[in-house]
């Protein structure tokens, strides 16, 4: 069995090089040189086996997703990613598993020039904890507390795909690989987040489900919202997997794991928001409006209210 | 059962306030303002139940230790701690457990003015991952790669106490609370690390065992070392728990979890090193010398070599 120090060498050999890393993996701590005048943006998220991914998830997909969910948090702040640390708990040291994991982790890290600068490896039930560090100019970060009454509510991409993949996996029937890819390899919307900095009034990434995450944003801003479920863009794969409208609505409104951005902007910035989506190469769709009150109300195109079968994904409820 | 958001509120309500935290717990990511001209020091360490602490460890001690092992890494770099993030995986949401955990975590955070700025809580086997952030002036960080042939080797405190507590716990016989406190509530040597910045040539904290960690330092510096085991200071509690010299040597030389500092300095700085220990309020003891070669050799006062029964603590060996 490979030892911990071999394992650390395997990881170190593959990491992205950056000039602002004074000292990376291999000392008691990493030493980094943040650029003058920038603010530091820090996100930390853990994926646990049996909770955050199906047990047949490939090691490479676990690696990708562990970094992706953290980069998604940086995207929702309008930050540019720079560095990350990784704590990997494994039941046993399995070089094949680790190389697979690193394949996925590194593929995403390289896409966004993120250097892995430290962390630890330890024995324990499979668990992957990542801390991601980004940079943003002072005053430019997207936050949850800036939504104003009258703002539009927008969403990127086609929500519901990841939840549909999870539903197919749970049901044990036929599975669509395109949906599964959306669950296993979410795309952090970093380019969009950067385009929206200084343009959107508030933003959040959709990890718990659209309604639940929009409710977090509204709570942060002290406002409410009404969204039109029939305005949500539906992928062809989701339409095929969930032809029934109510099932589809539930997946789109309450399914987590999409890591799309939900954001708000003043109605006089609609053209600029559409251009931001074009610039970032992702569809952005206006789905509702910020209002007074404290509730998020979901309606259909006919204006009839819709009640979700469950109120989002809370890891400790149930 | 309390939900995840209640739990986050419990945590947020207790955290240390700092002026450089632009946005703490409650958004997609934390927003921090590093001081101009400083380098950022980042450490990340995980404690897993059944691996890193005895299963009868009190929640408050787990909270203290999870932060302490990370602050110890910052101490070994000569950094001043500033912020941290916490990822807490729990089998179930237990408010009593969590309040106990936070009691210990916060007690240490307040001692060192460390603000908890983010992280996550999730369901899973008990696991605590912390990322700690410190600051250091450029060029002042203590590293593992600066030891030079002829340097003295020093150690802080009385190594072996934590290993003795673990041995007593494993044996199931009488236990000394003073030793157990050294295992459960290690003292990160932050004041000493600050005193040693610019004075020590290299440093590491003792988590895996004195010989193993000194070997890491030597590998980083491309040197070897000889240490005199009879020069190691022995606590009264350790002497009582391990009256047999060989047992005591094994605990002191190879036992982990002490979180004392092992460091090197030029012989012409002996007076300054002793003053640094005085200034930091911790005993520092000269235990050996850096030499050529690549090995760490342990000898007794009579010069006879001593071979450890095991080569330190590697979480994946065995």
Coordinates of C-alpha atoms in Angstrom, one line a residue:
Chain A
X1 CA 0.0 0.0 0.0
X2 CA 1.3 3.4 -0.9
X3 CA 2.1 5.7 2.1
X4 CA 0.8 9.1 2.8
X5 CA 4.0 10.8 1.5
X6 CA 3.9 8.9 -1.8
X7 CA 0.4 10.0 -2.1
X8 CA 1.3 13.7 -1.5
X9 CA 4.0 13.4 -4.1
X10 CA 1.5 12.0 -6.6
X11 CA -0.7 15.0 -6.0
X12 CA 2.2 17.5 -6.0
X13 CA 3.5 16.3 -9.3
X14 CA 0.3 17.2 -11.1
X15 CA -0.6 20.6 -9.7
X16 CA -0.9 23.8 -11.8
X17 CA 2.0 26.3 -11.4
X18 CA 1.3 29.9 -10.6
X19 CA 3.8 32.8 -10.0
X20 CA 1.9 33.9 -6.9
X21 CA 2.5 30.6 -5.1
X22 CA 5.5 31.4 -3.0
X23 CA 5.5 27.9 -1.4
X24 CA 3.0 25.1 -2.4
X25 CA 2.5 21.6 -1.2
X26 CA 5.1 20.2 1.1
X27 CA 5.6 22.5 4.1
X28 CA 3.5 23.1 7.2
X29 CA 1.4 25.5 5.3
X30 CA 1.2 27.2 1.8
X31 CA 2.6 30.7 1.3
X32 CA 0.7 32.9 -1.2
X33 CA 1.2 36.4 -2.5
X34 CA -2.2 38.0 -3.0
X35 CA -2.1 40.9 -5.5
X36 CA -2.2 44.4 -4.0
X37 CA -5.6 46.0 -3.6
X38 CA -7.7 42.8 -4.2
X39 CA -10.1 41.2 -1.8
X40 CA -9.8 37.5 -1.0
X41 CA -12.9 35.3 -1.6
X42 CA -13.0 32.0 0.3
X43 CA -15.4 29.1 -0.2
X44 CA -15.3 25.7 1.5
X45 CA -17.5 22.7 0.6
X46 CA -17.3 19.0 1.4
X47 CA -18.6 16.0 -0.6
X48 CA -19.3 12.9 1.4
X49 CA -19.9 9.5 -0.1
X50 CA -23.5 8.4 0.1
X51 CA -24.7 12.0 0.7
X52 CA -23.4 14.2 -2.2
X53 CA -22.9 11.8 -5.0
X54 CA -24.3 8.4 -6.1
X55 CA -22.2 5.4 -5.0
X56 CA -21.4 4.5 -8.6
X57 CA -19.8 7.9 -9.3
X58 CA -16.4 7.6 -11.1
X59 CA -13.4 8.8 -9.1
X60 CA -12.7 11.4 -11.9
X61 CA -16.2 12.8 -11.6
X62 CA -15.8 13.0 -7.8
X63 CA -12.6 14.9 -8.3
X64 CA -14.2 17.3 -10.8
X65 CA -17.3 17.9 -8.7
X66 CA -15.4 18.5 -5.5
X67 CA -13.6 21.4 -7.1
X68 CA -16.6 22.5 -9.2
X69 CA -18.9 23.1 -6.3
X70 CA -16.4 25.4 -4.7
X71 CA -15.5 27.2 -7.9
X72 CA -19.3 27.7 -8.3
X73 CA -19.3 29.6 -5.0
X74 CA -16.6 31.8 -6.3
X75 CA -18.6 32.3 -9.6
X76 CA -21.6 33.4 -7.5
X77 CA -19.4 36.1 -5.9
X78 CA -18.0 37.3 -9.3
X79 CA -14.5 36.2 -8.3
X80 CA -11.5 35.0 -10.3
X81 CA -10.3 31.7 -8.9
X82 CA -6.6 31.4 -7.9
X83 CA -5.8 28.7 -5.5
X84 CA -7.3 25.8 -3.6
X85 CA -6.5 23.3 -0.8
X86 CA -7.8 19.7 -0.7
X87 CA -8.4 17.4 2.3
X88 CA -9.0 13.8 1.1
X89 CA -10.2 11.1 3.5
X90 CA -10.0 7.6 2.1
X91 CA -10.8 4.2 3.6
X92 CA -7.5 2.9 2.0
X93 CA -4.8 4.3 -0.2
X94 CA -5.7 3.1 -3.7
X95 CA -3.4 4.6 -6.4
X96 CA -5.8 3.8 -9.2
X97 CA -8.6 5.6 -7.4
X98 CA -6.4 8.5 -6.6
X99 CA -5.1 8.9 -10.1
X100 CA -8.7 8.8 -11.4
X101 CA -9.7 11.4 -8.8
X102 CA -6.8 13.6 -9.8
X103 CA -7.6 13.3 -13.5
X104 CA -11.0 14.9 -12.8
X105 CA -9.8 17.5 -10.3
X106 CA -6.8 18.6 -12.4
X107 CA -8.9 18.8 -15.6
X108 CA -11.1 21.5 -14.0
X109 CA -8.2 23.2 -12.2
X110 CA -6.3 23.6 -15.4
X111 CA -9.4 25.0 -17.2
X112 CA -9.4 27.9 -14.7
X113 CA -5.7 28.1 -13.8
X114 CA -6.3 27.1 -10.1
X115 CA -3.2 25.9 -8.2
X116 CA -3.6 23.2 -5.5
X117 CA -1.3 24.5 -2.8
X118 CA -1.9 22.3 0.2
X119 CA -4.2 20.2 2.4
X120 CA -3.9 16.7 3.8
X121 CA -4.7 13.1 3.2
X122 CA -6.0 10.9 5.9
X123 CA -7.7 7.6 6.6
X124 CA -11.4 7.7 7.0
X125 CA -14.7 7.2 5.3
X126 CA -14.6 8.7 1.7
X127 CA -14.9 12.5 2.1
X128 CA -13.5 15.3 0.0
X129 CA -13.2 18.8 1.4
X130 CA -12.0 21.6 -0.7
X131 CA -11.3 25.3 0.1
X132 CA -11.1 27.5 -2.9
X133 CA -9.6 31.0 -3.0
X134 CA -10.5 33.7 -5.5
X135 CA -9.8 37.4 -6.0
X136 CA -12.1 40.3 -6.6
X137 CA -11.7 44.1 -6.7
X138 CA -13.1 45.9 -3.6
X139 CA -16.8 46.7 -4.0
X140 CA -17.2 44.4 -7.0
X141 CA -18.2 41.1 -5.3
X142 CA -21.7 39.8 -6.0
X143 CA -23.5 39.2 -2.7
X144 CA -26.8 37.9 -1.6
X145 CA -27.9 41.1 0.0
X146 CA -28.2 43.5 -2.9
X147 CA -31.5 42.6 -4.5
X148 CA -34.0 45.5 -4.7
X149 CA -37.8 45.5 -5.1
X150 CA -38.5 45.6 -8.9
X151 CA -35.3 43.8 -9.9
X152 CA -35.6 41.0 -12.4
X153 CA -34.8 37.5 -11.4
X154 CA -32.6 35.6 -13.8
X155 CA -31.2 32.1 -14.1
X156 CA -28.4 30.6 -16.2
X157 CA -28.6 27.4 -18.1
X158 CA -31.3 24.8 -17.8
X159 CA -32.1 23.9 -14.2
X160 CA -33.4 20.5 -13.3
X161 CA -31.0 18.4 -15.3
X162 CA -28.9 17.2 -12.4
X163 CA -32.0 16.4 -10.3
X164 CA -33.4 14.4 -13.2
X165 CA -30.2 12.4 -13.4
X166 CA -30.4 11.7 -9.6
X167 CA -34.1 10.7 -10.0
X168 CA -33.2 8.3 -12.8
X169 CA -30.4 6.8 -10.8
X170 CA -32.7 6.4 -7.7
X171 CA -35.4 4.7 -9.8
X172 CA -32.9 2.2 -11.3
X173 CA -34.4 2.5 -14.8
X174 CA -33.0 3.9 -18.0
X175 CA -30.5 6.7 -17.6
X176 CA -29.6 9.6 -19.9
X177 CA -25.8 10.1 -20.0
X178 CA -26.3 13.8 -20.9
X179 CA -28.3 14.3 -17.7
X180 CA -25.8 12.3 -15.7
X181 CA -23.0 14.4 -17.0
X182 CA -24.8 17.5 -15.6
X183 CA -24.9 15.8 -12.2
X184 CA -21.3 14.5 -12.2
X185 CA -19.5 17.3 -14.0
X186 CA -21.3 20.6 -13.2
X187 CA -19.9 23.7 -14.9
X188 CA -19.0 26.5 -12.5
X189 CA -20.3 29.6 -14.2
X190 CA -17.1 31.6 -13.6
X191 CA -17.1 33.6 -16.8
X192 CA -20.7 34.6 -16.2
X193 CA -20.0 35.6 -12.6
X194 CA -17.2 37.9 -13.9
X195 CA -19.5 39.4 -16.5
X196 CA -22.2 40.0 -13.8
X197 CA -19.9 41.7 -11.3
X198 CA -21.0 45.4 -11.2
X199 CA -24.1 44.5 -13.2
X200 CA -26.2 42.0 -11.1
X201 CA -27.6 43.3 -7.8
X202 CA -27.3 39.9 -6.1
X203 CA -26.4 36.4 -7.0
X204 CA -26.3 32.8 -5.6
X205 CA -25.4 29.5 -7.1
X206 CA -28.1 26.7 -7.2
X207 CA -26.9 23.9 -5.0
X208 CA -30.0 23.3 -2.8
X209 CA -32.6 24.0 -5.5
X210 CA -33.8 27.1 -7.3
X211 CA -36.6 28.0 -4.8
X212 CA -34.5 27.3 -1.8
X213 CA -31.5 29.2 -3.0
X214 CA -33.6 32.1 -4.2
X215 CA -35.2 32.2 -0.8
X216 CA -31.7 32.5 0.7
X217 CA -30.9 35.4 -1.6
X218 CA -34.3 37.0 -0.7
X219 CA -33.6 36.5 3.0
X220 CA -30.2 38.1 2.6
X221 CA -31.7 41.1 0.8
X222 CA -34.9 41.4 2.9
X223 CA -37.2 41.0 0.0
X224 CA -39.5 38.5 -1.6
X225 CA -39.8 37.2 -5.2
X226 CA -42.3 35.7 -7.7
X227 CA -41.0 33.4 -10.3
X228 CA -42.8 32.0 -13.4
X229 CA -42.0 28.2 -13.6
X230 CA -43.1 28.1 -17.2
X231 CA -40.4 30.7 -18.1
X232 CA -37.6 28.2 -17.0
X233 CA -35.7 26.9 -20.0
X234 CA -36.0 23.1 -20.3
X235 CA -33.3 21.0 -21.8
X236 CA -34.3 18.5 -24.5
X237 CA -32.9 15.8 -22.2
X238 CA -35.0 16.9 -19.3
X239 CA -38.2 17.1 -21.5
X240 CA -37.6 13.6 -22.7
X241 CA -36.9 12.3 -19.1
X242 CA -39.8 14.1 -17.5
X243 CA -42.6 14.6 -20.1
X244 CA -45.1 15.3 -17.2
X245 CA -45.2 19.0 -16.4
X246 CA -45.6 18.7 -12.7
X247 CA -42.7 16.3 -12.4
X248 CA -40.6 18.6 -14.5
X249 CA -41.6 21.6 -12.4
X250 CA -40.6 19.8 -9.2
X251 CA -37.2 18.9 -10.7
X252 CA -36.6 22.4 -12.0
X253 CA -37.8 24.3 -8.9
X254 CA -36.5 22.1 -6.1
X255 CA -33.8 19.9 -7.5
X256 CA -30.3 20.8 -6.3
X257 CA -26.9 20.1 -7.8
X258 CA -27.2 22.2 -11.0
X259 CA -24.7 24.9 -9.9
X260 CA -26.3 27.4 -12.3
X261 CA -26.4 31.0 -11.1
X262 CA -29.6 32.7 -10.0
X263 CA -29.2 36.4 -9.9
X264 CA -31.1 39.7 -9.9
X265 CA -30.6 42.9 -11.9
X266 CA -32.4 46.1 -12.4
X267 CA -34.9 46.0 -15.4
X268 CA -33.0 48.7 -17.2
X269 CA -30.0 46.4 -17.4
X270 CA -31.8 43.6 -19.4
X271 CA -29.8 44.2 -22.6
X272 CA -26.5 44.2 -20.6
X273 CA -27.5 41.0 -18.8
X274 CA -28.2 39.3 -22.1
X275 CA -24.9 40.5 -23.5
X276 CA -23.2 39.1 -20.3
X277 CA -24.7 35.7 -21.0
X278 CA -23.5 35.9 -24.7
X279 CA -20.1 37.0 -23.5
X280 CA -19.9 34.1 -21.1
X281 CA -21.3 31.6 -23.6
X282 CA -24.3 30.6 -21.5
X283 CA -28.0 31.2 -21.9
X284 CA -29.5 33.5 -19.3
X285 CA -33.3 33.7 -18.8
X286 CA -35.5 36.1 -17.0
X287 CA -37.8 34.1 -14.8
X288 CA -39.4 36.5 -12.3
X289 CA -39.4 39.7 -10.3
X290 CA -38.3 40.8 -6.8
X291 CA -41.1 42.1 -4.7
X292 CA -41.9 43.1 -1.1
X293 CA -42.7 40.5 1.5
X294 CA -40.4 37.7 2.5
X295 CA -41.7 34.8 0.4
X296 CA -40.6 33.2 -2.8
X297 CA -43.8 32.5 -4.8
X298 CA -43.8 30.1 -7.7
X299 CA -46.5 30.4 -10.3
X300 CA -47.3 29.1 -13.8
X301 CA -47.7 31.2 -16.9
X302 CA -51.4 31.3 -16.1
X303 CA -50.5 32.9 -12.8
X304 CA -51.7 30.0 -10.7
X305 CA -49.5 29.3 -7.7
X306 CA -47.6 26.1 -7.4
X307 CA -46.5 24.5 -4.2
X308 CA -43.3 22.4 -4.2
X309 CA -43.5 18.8 -3.0
X310 CA -40.4 19.6 -0.7
X311 CA -38.7 22.8 0.3
X312 CA -35.2 22.2 -1.1
X313 CA -32.3 20.2 0.2
X314 CA -31.4 20.6 3.8
X315 CA -28.7 18.0 4.8
X316 CA -30.0 17.8 8.3
X317 CA -33.8 17.9 7.9
X318 CA -36.0 14.9 7.2
Chain B
X1 CA -33.9 17.9 14.8
X2 CA -32.3 21.3 14.1
X3 CA -31.9 22.0 10.4
X4 CA -28.7 23.0 8.6
X5 CA -29.6 26.7 8.6
X6 CA -30.3 26.7 12.3
X7 CA -26.9 25.1 12.8
X8 CA -25.2 27.8 10.7
X9 CA -27.0 30.4 12.8
X10 CA -25.7 28.8 16.0
X11 CA -22.2 29.0 14.6
X12 CA -22.5 32.5 13.2
X13 CA -23.8 33.9 16.5
X14 CA -20.6 32.9 18.3
X15 CA -17.8 33.9 15.9
X16 CA -15.0 36.4 16.6
X17 CA -15.5 39.8 14.9
X18 CA -12.6 41.3 12.9
X19 CA -12.4 44.5 10.9
X20 CA -10.8 42.8 7.9
X21 CA -13.8 40.5 7.4
X22 CA -15.8 42.2 4.7
X23 CA -18.4 39.4 4.6
X24 CA -18.4 36.4 6.9
X25 CA -20.7 33.4 7.3
X26 CA -23.9 33.5 5.3
X27 CA -23.1 34.2 1.6
X28 CA -21.7 31.9 -1.1
X29 CA -18.2 32.7 0.1
X30 CA -16.4 34.9 2.6
X31 CA -14.9 38.2 1.6
X32 CA -11.7 39.2 3.3
X33 CA -9.3 42.2 3.0
X34 CA -5.7 41.1 3.4
X35 CA -3.4 43.8 4.6
X36 CA -1.2 45.4 2.0
X37 CA 2.3 43.8 1.5
X38 CA 1.6 40.7 3.6
X39 CA 1.8 37.1 2.4
X40 CA -1.0 34.7 3.1
X41 CA -0.3 31.5 5.0
X42 CA -2.8 28.7 4.5
X43 CA -3.1 25.3 6.4
X44 CA -5.8 22.7 6.1
X45 CA -6.1 19.6 8.4
X46 CA -8.9 17.2 9.0
X47 CA -9.7 15.2 12.2
X48 CA -11.7 12.0 11.6
X49 CA -13.4 10.1 14.4
X50 CA -11.6 6.8 15.2
X51 CA -8.3 8.0 13.5
X52 CA -7.3 11.3 15.1
X53 CA -8.9 11.3 18.5
X54 CA -10.0 8.6 21.0
X55 CA -13.8 7.9 20.8
X56 CA -14.4 9.2 24.3
X57 CA -13.0 12.7 23.4
X58 CA -15.4 15.4 24.6
X59 CA -17.0 17.5 21.9
X60 CA -15.3 20.7 23.3
X61 CA -11.9 19.0 23.1
X62 CA -12.6 18.0 19.4
X63 CA -13.5 21.6 18.7
X64 CA -10.3 22.9 20.3
X65 CA -8.1 20.3 18.7
X66 CA -9.5 20.8 15.2
X67 CA -8.5 24.4 15.3
X68 CA -5.3 23.9 17.3
X69 CA -3.7 21.5 14.8
X70 CA -4.2 24.1 12.1
X71 CA -3.0 27.0 14.2
X72 CA 0.1 24.8 15.0
X73 CA 0.9 24.7 11.3
X74 CA 0.7 28.5 11.2
X75 CA 2.9 28.7 14.2
X76 CA 5.5 26.5 12.4
X77 CA 5.5 29.1 9.6
X78 CA 5.9 32.0 12.0
X79 CA 2.5 33.4 10.9
X80 CA -0.1 35.5 12.8
X81 CA -3.5 33.8 12.5
X82 CA -6.4 35.8 11.2
X83 CA -9.3 33.7 9.8
X84 CA -10.5 30.1 9.5
X85 CA -13.2 28.1 7.8
X86 CA -14.8 25.0 9.2
X87 CA -16.4 22.0 7.4
X88 CA -18.3 19.8 9.9
X89 CA -19.7 16.4 8.9
X90 CA -22.0 14.9 11.5
X91 CA -24.0 11.7 11.6
X92 CA -27.0 13.7 13.0
X93 CA -27.6 17.3 14.1
X94 CA -27.2 17.3 17.8
X95 CA -27.4 20.8 19.3
X96 CA -25.8 19.7 22.6
X97 CA -22.9 18.2 20.8
X98 CA -22.6 21.2 18.5
X99 CA -22.6 23.7 21.4
X100 CA -20.0 21.7 23.2
X101 CA -17.9 21.6 20.0
X102 CA -18.2 25.3 19.6
X103 CA -17.3 25.9 23.2
X104 CA -13.9 24.4 22.6
X105 CA -13.4 25.8 19.1
X106 CA -14.4 29.4 20.1
X107 CA -12.2 29.3 23.3
X108 CA -9.1 28.8 21.2
X109 CA -10.3 31.1 18.4
X110 CA -10.8 33.9 20.9
X111 CA -7.4 33.4 22.5
X112 CA -5.8 34.2 19.1
X113 CA -8.4 36.5 17.6
X114 CA -9.3 34.1 14.8
X115 CA -12.6 34.8 13.0
X116 CA -14.6 31.9 11.6
X117 CA -15.7 33.2 8.2
X118 CA -17.3 30.3 6.4
X119 CA -17.5 26.6 5.6
X120 CA -20.3 24.1 5.6
X121 CA -22.1 21.6 7.7
X122 CA -23.2 18.3 6.2
X123 CA -24.4 14.8 7.1
X124 CA -21.7 12.1 7.2
X125 CA -19.4 10.2 9.6
X126 CA -18.0 12.6 12.2
X127 CA -15.2 14.6 10.5
X128 CA -13.9 18.1 11.2
X129 CA -12.0 19.9 8.5
X130 CA -10.5 23.3 9.2
X131 CA -8.6 25.7 6.9
X132 CA -6.7 28.4 8.8
X133 CA -5.3 31.6 7.3
X134 CA -2.4 33.6 8.7
X135 CA -0.3 36.5 7.6
X136 CA 3.5 36.9 7.5
X137 CA 5.8 39.6 6.1
X138 CA 7.5 38.6 2.8
X139 CA 10.7 36.6 3.4
X140 CA 9.9 36.1 7.1
X141 CA 8.1 32.8 7.0
X142 CA 9.7 29.8 8.7
X143 CA 10.1 27.0 6.2
X144 CA 11.4 23.4 6.2
X145 CA 14.1 24.1 3.7
X146 CA 16.4 26.5 5.5
X147 CA 18.4 24.2 7.9
X148 CA 22.1 24.3 7.3
X149 CA 24.9 21.9 8.4
X150 CA 26.1 22.9 11.9
X151 CA 22.8 24.4 13.0
X152 CA 21.4 23.4 16.4
X153 CA 18.2 21.4 16.6
X154 CA 15.7 22.7 19.2
X155 CA 12.4 21.6 20.5
X156 CA 9.7 23.4 22.5
X157 CA 7.9 22.0 25.6
X158 CA 8.0 18.4 26.7
X159 CA 7.5 16.0 23.8
X160 CA 5.9 12.6 24.5
X161 CA 3.0 13.7 26.8
X162 CA 0.3 13.3 24.2
X163 CA 1.6 9.9 23.1
X164 CA 1.6 8.8 26.7
X165 CA -2.0 9.8 27.1
X166 CA -2.9 7.8 24.0
X167 CA -1.0 4.8 25.3
X168 CA -2.8 5.0 28.7
X169 CA -6.1 5.2 26.9
X170 CA -5.3 2.2 24.6
X171 CA -4.1 0.2 27.6
X172 CA -7.4 0.8 29.4
X173 CA -5.6 1.3 32.8
X174 CA -5.2 4.4 35.0
X175 CA -5.0 7.7 33.1
X176 CA -3.3 10.9 34.1
X177 CA -5.6 13.9 33.3
X178 CA -2.6 16.2 32.8
X179 CA -1.3 14.0 30.0
X180 CA -4.8 13.6 28.5
X181 CA -5.1 17.4 28.5
X182 CA -1.9 17.6 26.4
X183 CA -3.6 15.1 23.9
X184 CA -7.0 16.8 23.8
X185 CA -6.0 20.4 24.1
X186 CA -2.7 20.9 22.4
X187 CA -1.2 24.4 22.6
X188 CA -0.3 25.9 19.2
X189 CA 3.0 27.6 19.7
X190 CA 2.0 30.8 18.0
X191 CA 3.9 33.2 20.2
X192 CA 7.1 31.1 19.8
X193 CA 6.7 30.9 16.0
X194 CA 6.5 34.7 15.8
X195 CA 9.6 35.1 18.0
X196 CA 11.5 32.6 15.8
X197 CA 10.6 34.3 12.5
X198 CA 13.9 35.7 11.2
X199 CA 15.8 33.8 13.9
X200 CA 15.3 30.1 13.3
X201 CA 16.6 28.7 10.0
X202 CA 13.8 26.1 9.6
X203 CA 10.8 24.8 11.6
X204 CA 8.1 22.2 11.7
X205 CA 5.4 21.2 14.2
X206 CA 5.5 17.8 15.8
X207 CA 2.3 16.0 14.6
X208 CA 3.7 12.7 13.4
X209 CA 6.5 12.3 16.0
X210 CA 9.7 14.1 16.6
X211 CA 12.0 11.8 14.5
X212 CA 9.5 11.6 11.6
X213 CA 8.9 15.4 11.6
X214 CA 12.6 16.2 11.9
X215 CA 13.2 13.9 9.0
X216 CA 10.7 15.9 6.9
X217 CA 12.5 19.1 7.8
X218 CA 15.9 17.4 6.9
X219 CA 14.5 16.2 3.6
X220 CA 13.2 19.7 2.9
X221 CA 16.6 21.2 3.6
X222 CA 18.8 18.4 2.1
X223 CA 20.6 17.7 5.3
X224 CA 20.7 15.1 8.1
X225 CA 20.6 15.4 11.9
X226 CA 21.7 13.8 15.1
X227 CA 19.7 14.2 18.2
X228 CA 20.4 13.3 21.8
X229 CA 17.3 11.6 23.3
X230 CA 18.6 12.2 26.9
X231 CA 18.5 15.9 26.2
X232 CA 14.7 15.9 25.7
X233 CA 12.9 17.5 28.6
X234 CA 10.6 15.1 30.3
X235 CA 7.5 16.3 32.1
X236 CA 6.8 15.0 35.6
X237 CA 3.6 13.4 34.3
X238 CA 5.5 11.5 31.6
X239 CA 8.2 10.4 34.0
X240 CA 5.5 9.0 36.3
X241 CA 3.6 7.3 33.5
X242 CA 6.7 5.8 31.8
X243 CA 9.4 5.2 34.4
X244 CA 11.1 2.8 32.0
X245 CA 13.7 4.7 29.9
X246 CA 13.1 2.8 26.6
X247 CA 9.4 3.3 26.8
X248 CA 9.8 6.9 27.5
X249 CA 12.3 7.3 24.7
X250 CA 9.8 5.7 22.3
X251 CA 7.0 8.0 23.3
X252 CA 9.2 11.1 23.1
X253 CA 10.9 10.3 19.8
X254 CA 8.1 8.7 17.8
X255 CA 4.8 9.8 19.5
X256 CA 2.7 12.2 17.5
X257 CA 0.1 14.8 18.6
X258 CA 2.3 17.0 20.7
X259 CA 2.2 20.0 18.4
X260 CA 5.4 21.3 19.8
X261 CA 7.8 23.1 17.4
X262 CA 11.0 21.5 16.3
X263 CA 13.3 24.0 14.7
X264 CA 16.9 24.8 13.8
X265 CA 19.1 27.8 14.3
X266 CA 22.7 28.8 13.9
X267 CA 24.8 28.1 17.1
X268 CA 25.6 31.8 17.3
X269 CA 22.0 32.5 18.0
X270 CA 21.6 30.3 21.1
X271 CA 21.1 33.3 23.4
X272 CA 18.5 34.8 21.1
X273 CA 16.6 31.5 20.9
X274 CA 16.5 31.1 24.7
X275 CA 15.2 34.7 24.9
X276 CA 12.6 33.8 22.3
X277 CA 11.4 30.9 24.4
X278 CA 11.3 33.3 27.5
X279 CA 9.4 35.8 25.5
X280 CA 6.9 33.2 24.3
X281 CA 6.6 31.6 27.8
X282 CA 7.6 28.2 26.7
X283 CA 10.7 26.2 27.4
X284 CA 13.0 25.6 24.4
X285 CA 15.7 22.9 24.6
X286 CA 18.7 22.3 22.4
X287 CA 18.6 18.6 21.5
X288 CA 21.0 18.1 18.6
X289 CA 22.8 19.2 15.5
X290 CA 22.2 19.3 11.8
X291 CA 24.8 17.4 9.8
X292 CA 25.5 16.1 6.3
X293 CA 23.9 13.0 5.0
X294 CA 20.2 12.4 4.8
X295 CA 19.4 10.6 8.0
X296 CA 18.1 11.5 11.4
X297 CA 20.2 9.6 14.0
X298 CA 19.0 9.3 17.6
X299 CA 21.5 8.6 20.3
X300 CA 21.6 8.6 24.1
X301 CA 23.8 10.8 26.2
X302 CA 26.5 8.0 26.0
X303 CA 26.5 8.3 22.2
X304 CA 24.9 4.9 21.7
X305 CA 22.5 4.9 18.7
X306 CA 18.8 4.1 19.4
X307 CA 16.4 2.6 16.9
X308 CA 12.8 3.6 17.2
X309 CA 10.2 0.8 17.4
X310 CA 8.2 2.4 14.6
X311 CA 9.1 5.2 12.2
X312 CA 6.4 7.8 13.0
X313 CA 2.8 8.0 12.2
X314 CA 1.8 7.5 8.6
X315 CA -2.0 7.4 8.2
X316 CA -1.8 5.0 5.3
X317 CA 1.0 2.7 6.3
X318 CA 0.8 -0.4 8.3

